[in-house]
mmCIF file of C-alpha atoms and ligand atoms in Angstrom:
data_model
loop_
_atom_site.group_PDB
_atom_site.id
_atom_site.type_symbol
_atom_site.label_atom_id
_atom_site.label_comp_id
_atom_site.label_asym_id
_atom_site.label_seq_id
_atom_site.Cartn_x
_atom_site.Cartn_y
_atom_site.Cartn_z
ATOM 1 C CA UNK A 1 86.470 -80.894 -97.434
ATOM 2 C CA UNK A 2 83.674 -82.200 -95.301
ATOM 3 C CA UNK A 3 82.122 -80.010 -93.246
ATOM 4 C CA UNK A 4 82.306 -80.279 -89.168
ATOM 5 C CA UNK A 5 81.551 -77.047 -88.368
ATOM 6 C CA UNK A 6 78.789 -75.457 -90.117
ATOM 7 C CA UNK A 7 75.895 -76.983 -92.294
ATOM 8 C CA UNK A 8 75.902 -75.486 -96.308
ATOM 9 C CA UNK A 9 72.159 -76.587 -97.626
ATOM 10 C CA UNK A 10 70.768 -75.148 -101.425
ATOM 11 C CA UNK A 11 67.304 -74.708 -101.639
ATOM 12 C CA UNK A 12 65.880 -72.677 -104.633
ATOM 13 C CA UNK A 13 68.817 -70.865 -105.848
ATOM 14 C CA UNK A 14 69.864 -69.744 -102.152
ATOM 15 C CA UNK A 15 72.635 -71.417 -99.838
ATOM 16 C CA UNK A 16 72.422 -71.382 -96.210
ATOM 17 C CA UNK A 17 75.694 -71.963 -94.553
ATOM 18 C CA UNK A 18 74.501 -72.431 -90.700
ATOM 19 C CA UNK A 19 77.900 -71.797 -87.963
ATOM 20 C CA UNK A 20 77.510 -75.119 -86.328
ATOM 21 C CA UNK A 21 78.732 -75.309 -82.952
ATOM 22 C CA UNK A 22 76.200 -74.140 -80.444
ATOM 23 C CA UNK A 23 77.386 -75.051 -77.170
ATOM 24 C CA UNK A 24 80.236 -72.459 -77.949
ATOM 25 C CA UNK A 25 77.151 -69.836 -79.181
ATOM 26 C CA UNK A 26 79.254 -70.676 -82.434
ATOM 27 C CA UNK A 27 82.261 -69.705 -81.551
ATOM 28 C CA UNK A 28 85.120 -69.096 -84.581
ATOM 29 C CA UNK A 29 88.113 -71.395 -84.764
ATOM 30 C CA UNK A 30 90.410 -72.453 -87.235
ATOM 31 C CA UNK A 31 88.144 -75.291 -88.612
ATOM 32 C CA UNK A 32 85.263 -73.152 -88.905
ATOM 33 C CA UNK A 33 87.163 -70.181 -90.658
ATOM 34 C CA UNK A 34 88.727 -72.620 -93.097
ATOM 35 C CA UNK A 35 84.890 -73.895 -93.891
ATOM 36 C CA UNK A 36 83.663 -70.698 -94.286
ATOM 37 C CA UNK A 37 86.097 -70.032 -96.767
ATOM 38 C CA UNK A 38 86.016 -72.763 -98.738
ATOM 39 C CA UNK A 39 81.947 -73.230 -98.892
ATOM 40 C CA UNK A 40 81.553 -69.196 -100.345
ATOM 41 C CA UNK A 41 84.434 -69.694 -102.964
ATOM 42 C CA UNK A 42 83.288 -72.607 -104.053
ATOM 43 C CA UNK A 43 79.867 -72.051 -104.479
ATOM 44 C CA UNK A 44 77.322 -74.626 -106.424
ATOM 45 C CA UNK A 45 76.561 -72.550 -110.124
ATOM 46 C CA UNK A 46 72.797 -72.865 -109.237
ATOM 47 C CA UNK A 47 73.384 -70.333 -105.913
ATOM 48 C CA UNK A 48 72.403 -66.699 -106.312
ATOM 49 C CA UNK A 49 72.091 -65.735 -103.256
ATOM 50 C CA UNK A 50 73.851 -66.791 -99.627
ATOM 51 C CA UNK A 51 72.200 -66.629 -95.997
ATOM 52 C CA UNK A 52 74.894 -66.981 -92.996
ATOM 53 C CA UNK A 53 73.412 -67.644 -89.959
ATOM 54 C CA UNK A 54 73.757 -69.512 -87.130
ATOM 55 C CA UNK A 55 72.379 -72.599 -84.714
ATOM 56 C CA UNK A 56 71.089 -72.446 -81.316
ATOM 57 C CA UNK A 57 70.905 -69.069 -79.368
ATOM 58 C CA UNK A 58 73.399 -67.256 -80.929
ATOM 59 C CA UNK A 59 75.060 -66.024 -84.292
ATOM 60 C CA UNK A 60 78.481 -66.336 -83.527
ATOM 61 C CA UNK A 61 80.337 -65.054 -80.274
ATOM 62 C CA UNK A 62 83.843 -64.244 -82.132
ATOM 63 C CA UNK A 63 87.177 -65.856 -81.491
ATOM 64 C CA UNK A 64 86.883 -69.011 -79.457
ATOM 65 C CA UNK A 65 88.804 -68.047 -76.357
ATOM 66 C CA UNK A 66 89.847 -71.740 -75.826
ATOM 67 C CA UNK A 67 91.628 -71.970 -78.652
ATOM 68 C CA UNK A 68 95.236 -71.146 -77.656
ATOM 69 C CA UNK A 69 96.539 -72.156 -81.191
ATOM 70 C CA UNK A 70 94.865 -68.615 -82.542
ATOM 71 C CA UNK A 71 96.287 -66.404 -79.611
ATOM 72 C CA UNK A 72 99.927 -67.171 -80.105
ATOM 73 C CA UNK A 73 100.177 -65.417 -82.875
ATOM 74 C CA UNK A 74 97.262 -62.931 -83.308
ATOM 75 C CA UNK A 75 98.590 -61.090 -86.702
ATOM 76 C CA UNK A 76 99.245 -64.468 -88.428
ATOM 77 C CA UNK A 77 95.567 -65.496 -87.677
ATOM 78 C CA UNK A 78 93.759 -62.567 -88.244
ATOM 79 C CA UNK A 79 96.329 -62.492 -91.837
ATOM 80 C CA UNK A 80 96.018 -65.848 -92.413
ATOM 81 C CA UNK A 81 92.870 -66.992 -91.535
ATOM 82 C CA UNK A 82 90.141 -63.890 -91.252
ATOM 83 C CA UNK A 83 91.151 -62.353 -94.302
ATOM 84 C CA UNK A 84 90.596 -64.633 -96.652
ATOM 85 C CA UNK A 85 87.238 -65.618 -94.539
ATOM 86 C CA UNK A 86 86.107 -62.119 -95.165
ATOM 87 C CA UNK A 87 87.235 -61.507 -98.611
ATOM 88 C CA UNK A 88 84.921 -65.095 -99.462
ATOM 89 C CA UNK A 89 81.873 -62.797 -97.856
ATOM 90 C CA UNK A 90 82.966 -59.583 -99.634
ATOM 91 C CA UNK A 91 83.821 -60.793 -102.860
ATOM 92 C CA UNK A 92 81.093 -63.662 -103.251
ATOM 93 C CA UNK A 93 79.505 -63.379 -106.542
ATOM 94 C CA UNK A 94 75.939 -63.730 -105.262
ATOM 95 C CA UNK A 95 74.681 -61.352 -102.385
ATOM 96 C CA UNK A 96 75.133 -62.508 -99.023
ATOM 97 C CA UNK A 97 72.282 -61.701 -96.401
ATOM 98 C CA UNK A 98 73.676 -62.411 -92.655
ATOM 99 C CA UNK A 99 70.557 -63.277 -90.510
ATOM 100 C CA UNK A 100 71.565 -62.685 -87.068
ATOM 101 C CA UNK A 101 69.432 -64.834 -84.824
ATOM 102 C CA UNK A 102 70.656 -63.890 -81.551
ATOM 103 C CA UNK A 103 73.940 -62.419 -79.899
ATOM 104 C CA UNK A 104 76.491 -61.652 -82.274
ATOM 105 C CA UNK A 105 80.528 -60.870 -80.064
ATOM 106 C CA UNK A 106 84.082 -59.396 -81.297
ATOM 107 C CA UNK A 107 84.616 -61.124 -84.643
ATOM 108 C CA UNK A 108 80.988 -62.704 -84.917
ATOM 109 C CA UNK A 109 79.829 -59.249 -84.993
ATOM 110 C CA UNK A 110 81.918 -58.081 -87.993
ATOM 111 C CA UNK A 111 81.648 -61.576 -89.809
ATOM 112 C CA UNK A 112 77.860 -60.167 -89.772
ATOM 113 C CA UNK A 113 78.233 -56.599 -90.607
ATOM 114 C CA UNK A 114 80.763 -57.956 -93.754
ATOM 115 C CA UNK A 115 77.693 -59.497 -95.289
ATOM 116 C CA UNK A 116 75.784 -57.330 -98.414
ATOM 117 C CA UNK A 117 72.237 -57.421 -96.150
ATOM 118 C CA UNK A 118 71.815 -57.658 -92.251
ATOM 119 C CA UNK A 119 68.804 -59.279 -90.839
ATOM 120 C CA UNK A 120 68.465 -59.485 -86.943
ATOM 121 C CA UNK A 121 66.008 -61.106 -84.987
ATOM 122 C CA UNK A 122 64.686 -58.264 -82.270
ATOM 123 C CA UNK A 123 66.120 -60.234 -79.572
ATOM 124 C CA UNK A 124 69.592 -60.062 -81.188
ATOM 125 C CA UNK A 125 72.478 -58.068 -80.304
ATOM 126 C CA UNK A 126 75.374 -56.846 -81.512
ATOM 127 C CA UNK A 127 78.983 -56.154 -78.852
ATOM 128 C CA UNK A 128 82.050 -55.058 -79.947
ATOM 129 C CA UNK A 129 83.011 -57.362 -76.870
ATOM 130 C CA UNK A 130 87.406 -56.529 -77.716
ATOM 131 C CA UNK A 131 87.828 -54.609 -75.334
ATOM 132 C CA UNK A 132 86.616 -56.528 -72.587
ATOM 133 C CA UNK A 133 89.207 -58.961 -73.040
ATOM 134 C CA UNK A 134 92.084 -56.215 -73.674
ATOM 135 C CA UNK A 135 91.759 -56.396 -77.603
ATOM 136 C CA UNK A 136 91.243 -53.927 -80.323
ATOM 137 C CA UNK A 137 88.258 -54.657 -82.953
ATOM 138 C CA UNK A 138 89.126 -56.190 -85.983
ATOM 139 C CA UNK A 139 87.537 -58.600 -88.866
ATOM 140 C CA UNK A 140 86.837 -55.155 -90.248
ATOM 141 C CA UNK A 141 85.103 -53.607 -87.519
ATOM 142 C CA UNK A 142 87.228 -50.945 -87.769
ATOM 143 C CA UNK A 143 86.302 -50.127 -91.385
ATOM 144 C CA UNK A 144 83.021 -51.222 -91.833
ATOM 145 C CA UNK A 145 81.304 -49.362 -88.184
ATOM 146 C CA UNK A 146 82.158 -45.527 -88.334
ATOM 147 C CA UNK A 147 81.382 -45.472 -92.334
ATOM 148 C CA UNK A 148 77.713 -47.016 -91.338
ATOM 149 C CA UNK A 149 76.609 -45.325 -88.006
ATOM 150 C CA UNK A 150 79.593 -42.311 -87.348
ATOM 151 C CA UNK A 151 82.326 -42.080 -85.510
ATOM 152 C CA UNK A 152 80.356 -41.182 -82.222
ATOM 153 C CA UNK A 153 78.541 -44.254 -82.085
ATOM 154 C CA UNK A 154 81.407 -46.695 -83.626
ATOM 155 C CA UNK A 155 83.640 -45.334 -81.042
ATOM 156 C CA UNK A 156 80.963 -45.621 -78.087
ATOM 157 C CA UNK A 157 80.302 -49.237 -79.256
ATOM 158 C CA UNK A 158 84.395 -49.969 -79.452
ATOM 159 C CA UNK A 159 85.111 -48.556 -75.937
ATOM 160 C CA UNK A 160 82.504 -49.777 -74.134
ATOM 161 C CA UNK A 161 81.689 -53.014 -75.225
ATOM 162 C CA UNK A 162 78.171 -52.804 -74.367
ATOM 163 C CA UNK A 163 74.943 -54.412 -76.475
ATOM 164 C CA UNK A 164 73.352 -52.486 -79.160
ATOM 165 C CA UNK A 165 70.406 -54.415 -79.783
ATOM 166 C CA UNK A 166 69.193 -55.039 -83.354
ATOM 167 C CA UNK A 167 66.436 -52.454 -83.638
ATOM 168 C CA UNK A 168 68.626 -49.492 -82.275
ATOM 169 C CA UNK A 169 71.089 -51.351 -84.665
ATOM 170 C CA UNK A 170 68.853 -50.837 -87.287
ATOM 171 C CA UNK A 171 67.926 -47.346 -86.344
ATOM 172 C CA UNK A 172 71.727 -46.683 -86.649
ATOM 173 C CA UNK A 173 71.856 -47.720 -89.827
ATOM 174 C CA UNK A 174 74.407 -50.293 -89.085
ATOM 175 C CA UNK A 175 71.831 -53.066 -90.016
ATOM 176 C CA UNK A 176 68.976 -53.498 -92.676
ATOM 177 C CA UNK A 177 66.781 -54.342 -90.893
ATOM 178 C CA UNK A 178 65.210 -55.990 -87.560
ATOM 179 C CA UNK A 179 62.669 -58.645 -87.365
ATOM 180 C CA UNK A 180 60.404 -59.504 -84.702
ATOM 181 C CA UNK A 181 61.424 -62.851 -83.854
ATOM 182 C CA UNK A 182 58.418 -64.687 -84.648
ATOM 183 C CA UNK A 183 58.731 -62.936 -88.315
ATOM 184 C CA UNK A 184 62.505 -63.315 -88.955
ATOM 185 C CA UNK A 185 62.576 -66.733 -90.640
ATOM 186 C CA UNK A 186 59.939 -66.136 -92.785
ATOM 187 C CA UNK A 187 61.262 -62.571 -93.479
ATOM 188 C CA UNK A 188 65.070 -63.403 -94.037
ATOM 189 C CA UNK A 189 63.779 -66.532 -96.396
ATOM 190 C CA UNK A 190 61.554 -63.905 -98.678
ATOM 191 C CA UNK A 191 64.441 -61.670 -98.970
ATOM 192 C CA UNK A 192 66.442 -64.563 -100.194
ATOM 193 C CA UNK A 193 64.050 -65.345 -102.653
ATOM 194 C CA UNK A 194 64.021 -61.992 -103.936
ATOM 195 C CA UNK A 195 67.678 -61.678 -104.816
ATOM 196 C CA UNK A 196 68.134 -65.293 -106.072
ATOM 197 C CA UNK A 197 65.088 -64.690 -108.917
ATOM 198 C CA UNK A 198 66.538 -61.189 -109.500
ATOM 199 C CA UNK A 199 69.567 -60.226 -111.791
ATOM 200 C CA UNK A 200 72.581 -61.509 -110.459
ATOM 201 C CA UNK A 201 74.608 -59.155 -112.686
ATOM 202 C CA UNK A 202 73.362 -56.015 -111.898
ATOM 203 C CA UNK A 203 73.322 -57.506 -107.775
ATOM 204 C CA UNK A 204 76.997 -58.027 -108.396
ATOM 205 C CA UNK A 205 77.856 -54.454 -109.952
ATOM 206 C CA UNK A 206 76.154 -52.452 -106.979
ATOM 207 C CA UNK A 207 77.982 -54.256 -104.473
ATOM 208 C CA UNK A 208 81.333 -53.373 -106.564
ATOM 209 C CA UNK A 209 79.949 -49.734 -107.318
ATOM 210 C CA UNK A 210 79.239 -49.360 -103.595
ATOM 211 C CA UNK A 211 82.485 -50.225 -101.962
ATOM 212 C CA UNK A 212 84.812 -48.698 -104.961
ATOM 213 C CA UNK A 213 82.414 -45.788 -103.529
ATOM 214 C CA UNK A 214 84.430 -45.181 -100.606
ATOM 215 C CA UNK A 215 87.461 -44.377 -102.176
ATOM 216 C CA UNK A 216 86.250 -42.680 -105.267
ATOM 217 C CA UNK A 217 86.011 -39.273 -106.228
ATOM 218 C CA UNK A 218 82.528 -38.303 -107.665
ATOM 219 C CA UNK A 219 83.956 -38.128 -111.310
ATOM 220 C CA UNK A 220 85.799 -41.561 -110.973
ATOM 221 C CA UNK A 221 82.694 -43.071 -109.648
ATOM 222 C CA UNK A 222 80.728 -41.042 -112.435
ATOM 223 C CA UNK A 223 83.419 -43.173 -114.921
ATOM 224 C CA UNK A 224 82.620 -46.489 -113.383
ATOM 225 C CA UNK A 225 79.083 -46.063 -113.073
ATOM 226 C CA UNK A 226 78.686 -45.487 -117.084
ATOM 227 C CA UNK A 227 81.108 -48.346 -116.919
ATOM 228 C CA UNK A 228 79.067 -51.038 -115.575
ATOM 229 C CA UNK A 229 75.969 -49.707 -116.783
ATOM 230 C CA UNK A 230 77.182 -50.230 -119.930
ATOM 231 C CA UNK A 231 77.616 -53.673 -118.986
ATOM 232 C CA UNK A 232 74.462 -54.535 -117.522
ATOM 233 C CA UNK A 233 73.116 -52.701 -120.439
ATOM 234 C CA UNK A 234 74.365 -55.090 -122.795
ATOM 235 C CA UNK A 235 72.921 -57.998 -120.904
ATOM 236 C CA UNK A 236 69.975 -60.780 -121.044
ATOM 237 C CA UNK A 237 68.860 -59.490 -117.958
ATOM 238 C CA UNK A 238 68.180 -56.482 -119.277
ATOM 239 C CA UNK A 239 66.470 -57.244 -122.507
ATOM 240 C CA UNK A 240 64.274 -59.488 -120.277
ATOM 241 C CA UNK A 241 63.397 -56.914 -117.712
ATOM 242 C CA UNK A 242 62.624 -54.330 -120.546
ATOM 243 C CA UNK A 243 60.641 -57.178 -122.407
ATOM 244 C CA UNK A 244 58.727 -58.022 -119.243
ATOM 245 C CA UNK A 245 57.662 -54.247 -118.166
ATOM 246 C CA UNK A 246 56.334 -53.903 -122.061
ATOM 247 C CA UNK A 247 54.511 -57.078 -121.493
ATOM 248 C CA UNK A 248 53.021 -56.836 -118.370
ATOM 249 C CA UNK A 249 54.307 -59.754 -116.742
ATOM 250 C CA UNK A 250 57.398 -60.357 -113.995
ATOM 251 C CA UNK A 251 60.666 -60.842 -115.293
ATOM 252 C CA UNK A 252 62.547 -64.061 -115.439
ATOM 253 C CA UNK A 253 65.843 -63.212 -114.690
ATOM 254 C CA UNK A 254 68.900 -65.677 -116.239
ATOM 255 C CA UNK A 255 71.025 -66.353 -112.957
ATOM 256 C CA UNK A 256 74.766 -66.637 -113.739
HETATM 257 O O1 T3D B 1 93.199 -64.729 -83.208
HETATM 258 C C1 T3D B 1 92.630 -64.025 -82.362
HETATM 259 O O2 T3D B 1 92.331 -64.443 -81.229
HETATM 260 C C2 T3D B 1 92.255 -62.617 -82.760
HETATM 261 C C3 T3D B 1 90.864 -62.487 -83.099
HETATM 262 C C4 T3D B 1 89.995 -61.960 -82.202
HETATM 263 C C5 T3D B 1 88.599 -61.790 -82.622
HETATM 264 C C6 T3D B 1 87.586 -61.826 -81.518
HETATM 265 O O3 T3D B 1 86.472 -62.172 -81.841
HETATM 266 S S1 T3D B 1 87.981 -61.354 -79.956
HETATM 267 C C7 T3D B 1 86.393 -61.445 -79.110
HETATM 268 C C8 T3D B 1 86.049 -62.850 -78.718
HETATM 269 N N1 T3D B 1 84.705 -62.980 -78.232
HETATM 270 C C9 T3D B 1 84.315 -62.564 -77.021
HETATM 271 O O4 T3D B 1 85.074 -62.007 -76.256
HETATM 272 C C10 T3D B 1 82.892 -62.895 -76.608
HETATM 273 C C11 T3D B 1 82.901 -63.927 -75.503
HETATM 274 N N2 T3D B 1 81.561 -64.358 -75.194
HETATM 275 C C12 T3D B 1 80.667 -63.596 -74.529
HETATM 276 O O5 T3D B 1 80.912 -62.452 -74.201
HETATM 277 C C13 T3D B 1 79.358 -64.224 -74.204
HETATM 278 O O6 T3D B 1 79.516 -65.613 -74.191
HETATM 279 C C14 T3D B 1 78.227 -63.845 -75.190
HETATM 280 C C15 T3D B 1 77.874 -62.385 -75.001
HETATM 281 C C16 T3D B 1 78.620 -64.140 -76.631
HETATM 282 C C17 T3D B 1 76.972 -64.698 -74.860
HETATM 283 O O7 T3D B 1 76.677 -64.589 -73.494
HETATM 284 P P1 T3D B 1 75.602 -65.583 -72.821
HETATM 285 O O8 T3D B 1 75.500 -65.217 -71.392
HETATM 286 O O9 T3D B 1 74.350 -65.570 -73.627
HETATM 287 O O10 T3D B 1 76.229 -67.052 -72.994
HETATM 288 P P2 T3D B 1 77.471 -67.670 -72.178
HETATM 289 O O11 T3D B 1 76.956 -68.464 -71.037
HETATM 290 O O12 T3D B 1 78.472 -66.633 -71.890
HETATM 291 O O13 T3D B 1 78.076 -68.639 -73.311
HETATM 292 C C18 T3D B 1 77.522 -69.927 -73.565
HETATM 293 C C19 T3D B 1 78.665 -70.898 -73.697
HETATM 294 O O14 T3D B 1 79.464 -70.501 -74.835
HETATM 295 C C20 T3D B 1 79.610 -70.867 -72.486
HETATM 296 O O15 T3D B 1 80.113 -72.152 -72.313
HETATM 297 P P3 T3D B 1 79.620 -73.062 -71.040
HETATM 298 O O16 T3D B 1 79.870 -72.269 -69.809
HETATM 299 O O17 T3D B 1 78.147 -73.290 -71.296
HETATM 300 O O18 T3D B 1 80.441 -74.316 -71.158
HETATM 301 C C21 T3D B 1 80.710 -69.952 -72.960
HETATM 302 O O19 T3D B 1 81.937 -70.187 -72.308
HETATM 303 C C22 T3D B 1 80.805 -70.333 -74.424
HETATM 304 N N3 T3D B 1 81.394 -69.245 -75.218
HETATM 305 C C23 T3D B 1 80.828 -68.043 -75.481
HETATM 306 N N4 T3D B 1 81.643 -67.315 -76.238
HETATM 307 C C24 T3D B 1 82.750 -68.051 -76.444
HETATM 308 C C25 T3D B 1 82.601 -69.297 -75.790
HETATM 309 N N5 T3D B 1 83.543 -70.243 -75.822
HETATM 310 C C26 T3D B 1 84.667 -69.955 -76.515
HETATM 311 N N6 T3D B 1 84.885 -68.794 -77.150
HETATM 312 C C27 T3D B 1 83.963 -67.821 -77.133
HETATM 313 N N7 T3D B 1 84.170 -66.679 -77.813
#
């Protein structure tokens, strides 16, 4: 497929996948959903780490409300369509950092919050915006929101649709972290780095170990902790890092 709404670029082991339509503030239709999917599942060996981000302004502003096709049937597109667009995010074998460059609405919101890392620029913001157009949040809002900041705050943010700007994002706990804006491009690009040289195995068993987390007892997570452990245990990575903290020197890790 050739791309017509977003840019994919590799640089260095990382893949930026830019949403591409900024007179719309990047606005999500079919197109673009169908892109997403198909640029994280298919993903270039070399890749160890993903940034999504967006152009212009804005990160993404959610549904595009001119696109009647989607509102017919909401179910079918939200089934057909978001699911799989998230699950590409979620289950991505690299980590995926979502840099949030500026407003971030409704489903462009949770398309950010579904990445492993969030990066905003301090003049970003995040808005539930649903219920302002008589809608419920979903992409995962639902899940992801009260299990990061409480349900006090998700349900504030749900009902009232209002802003939460990235630092009070980040003081939430909703976010990693935010940037001032003059520092987020060289900040989100040095926290790519950092996961694309580090070990992409262990990257990929924390991200499992945390979300099998929520549903997990202590003594089934106990299980697959000593699991995967064992696992990265048995791997180059490990001999390497061990190697390189006996030596003195940084580790190289192997990718994938
Ligand atoms: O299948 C389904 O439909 C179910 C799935 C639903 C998931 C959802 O995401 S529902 C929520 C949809 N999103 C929204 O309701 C947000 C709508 N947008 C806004 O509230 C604001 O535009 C923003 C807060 C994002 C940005 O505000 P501002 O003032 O910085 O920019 P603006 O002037 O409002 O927008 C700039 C342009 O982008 C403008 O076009 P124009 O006038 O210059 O020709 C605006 O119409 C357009 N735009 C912004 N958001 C959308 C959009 N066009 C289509 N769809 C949008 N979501």
């Amino acid at each position: 497929m050739g791309f017509e709404t977003i840019q994919f670029a590799v640089a260095d082991g990382v893949a930026t996948l830019t949403l591409n339509r900024p007179a719309v503030m990047n606005a999500l239709n079919a197109r673009m959903r169908a892109e997403i999917t198909q640029a994280l599942t298919t993903l270039p060996r070399e890749v160890r780490a993903v940034v999504l981000t967006g152009s212009g302004r804005g990160f993404c502003s959610g549904q595009d409300l001119t696109d009647a096709g989607a509102s017919v049937n909401l179910e079918r597109t939200l089934r057909d369509e978001y699911e799989p667009m998230l699950a590409a995010i979620t289950g991505c074998p690299v980590p995926v950092i979502a840099a949030v460059n500026g407003v971030a609405a409704g489903a462009g919101a949770n398309l950010a919050l579904a990445a492993d890392v969030v990066i905003a620029a301090e003049s970003a913001s995040f808005i539930q915006a649903f219920t302002r157009i008589g809608l419920i949040p979903d992409a995962g809002g639902t899940w992801i929101i009260p299990r990061a900041v409480g349900m006090a705050r998700a349900m504030g943010m749900m009902l009232f649709a209002e802003p939460v700007p990235a630092r009070q994002a980040a003081e939430w706990g909703m976010i990693w972290q935010a940037l001032p804006d003059a520092d987020f491009a060289a900040g989100v690009a040095a926290r790519a780095q950092t996961l694309a040289k580090g070990p992409t195995g262990a990257f990929l068993a924390i991200r499992q170990s945390l979300a099998a987390s929520v549903g997990n007892d202590i003594q089934e997570q106990l299980e697959l902790e000593a699991r995967l452990q064992g696992q990265a245990g048995r791997s180059a990575d490990f001999a390497e890092g061990v190697a390189a903290f006996l030596e003195k020197r940084p580790a190289v890790f192997c990718g994938r």
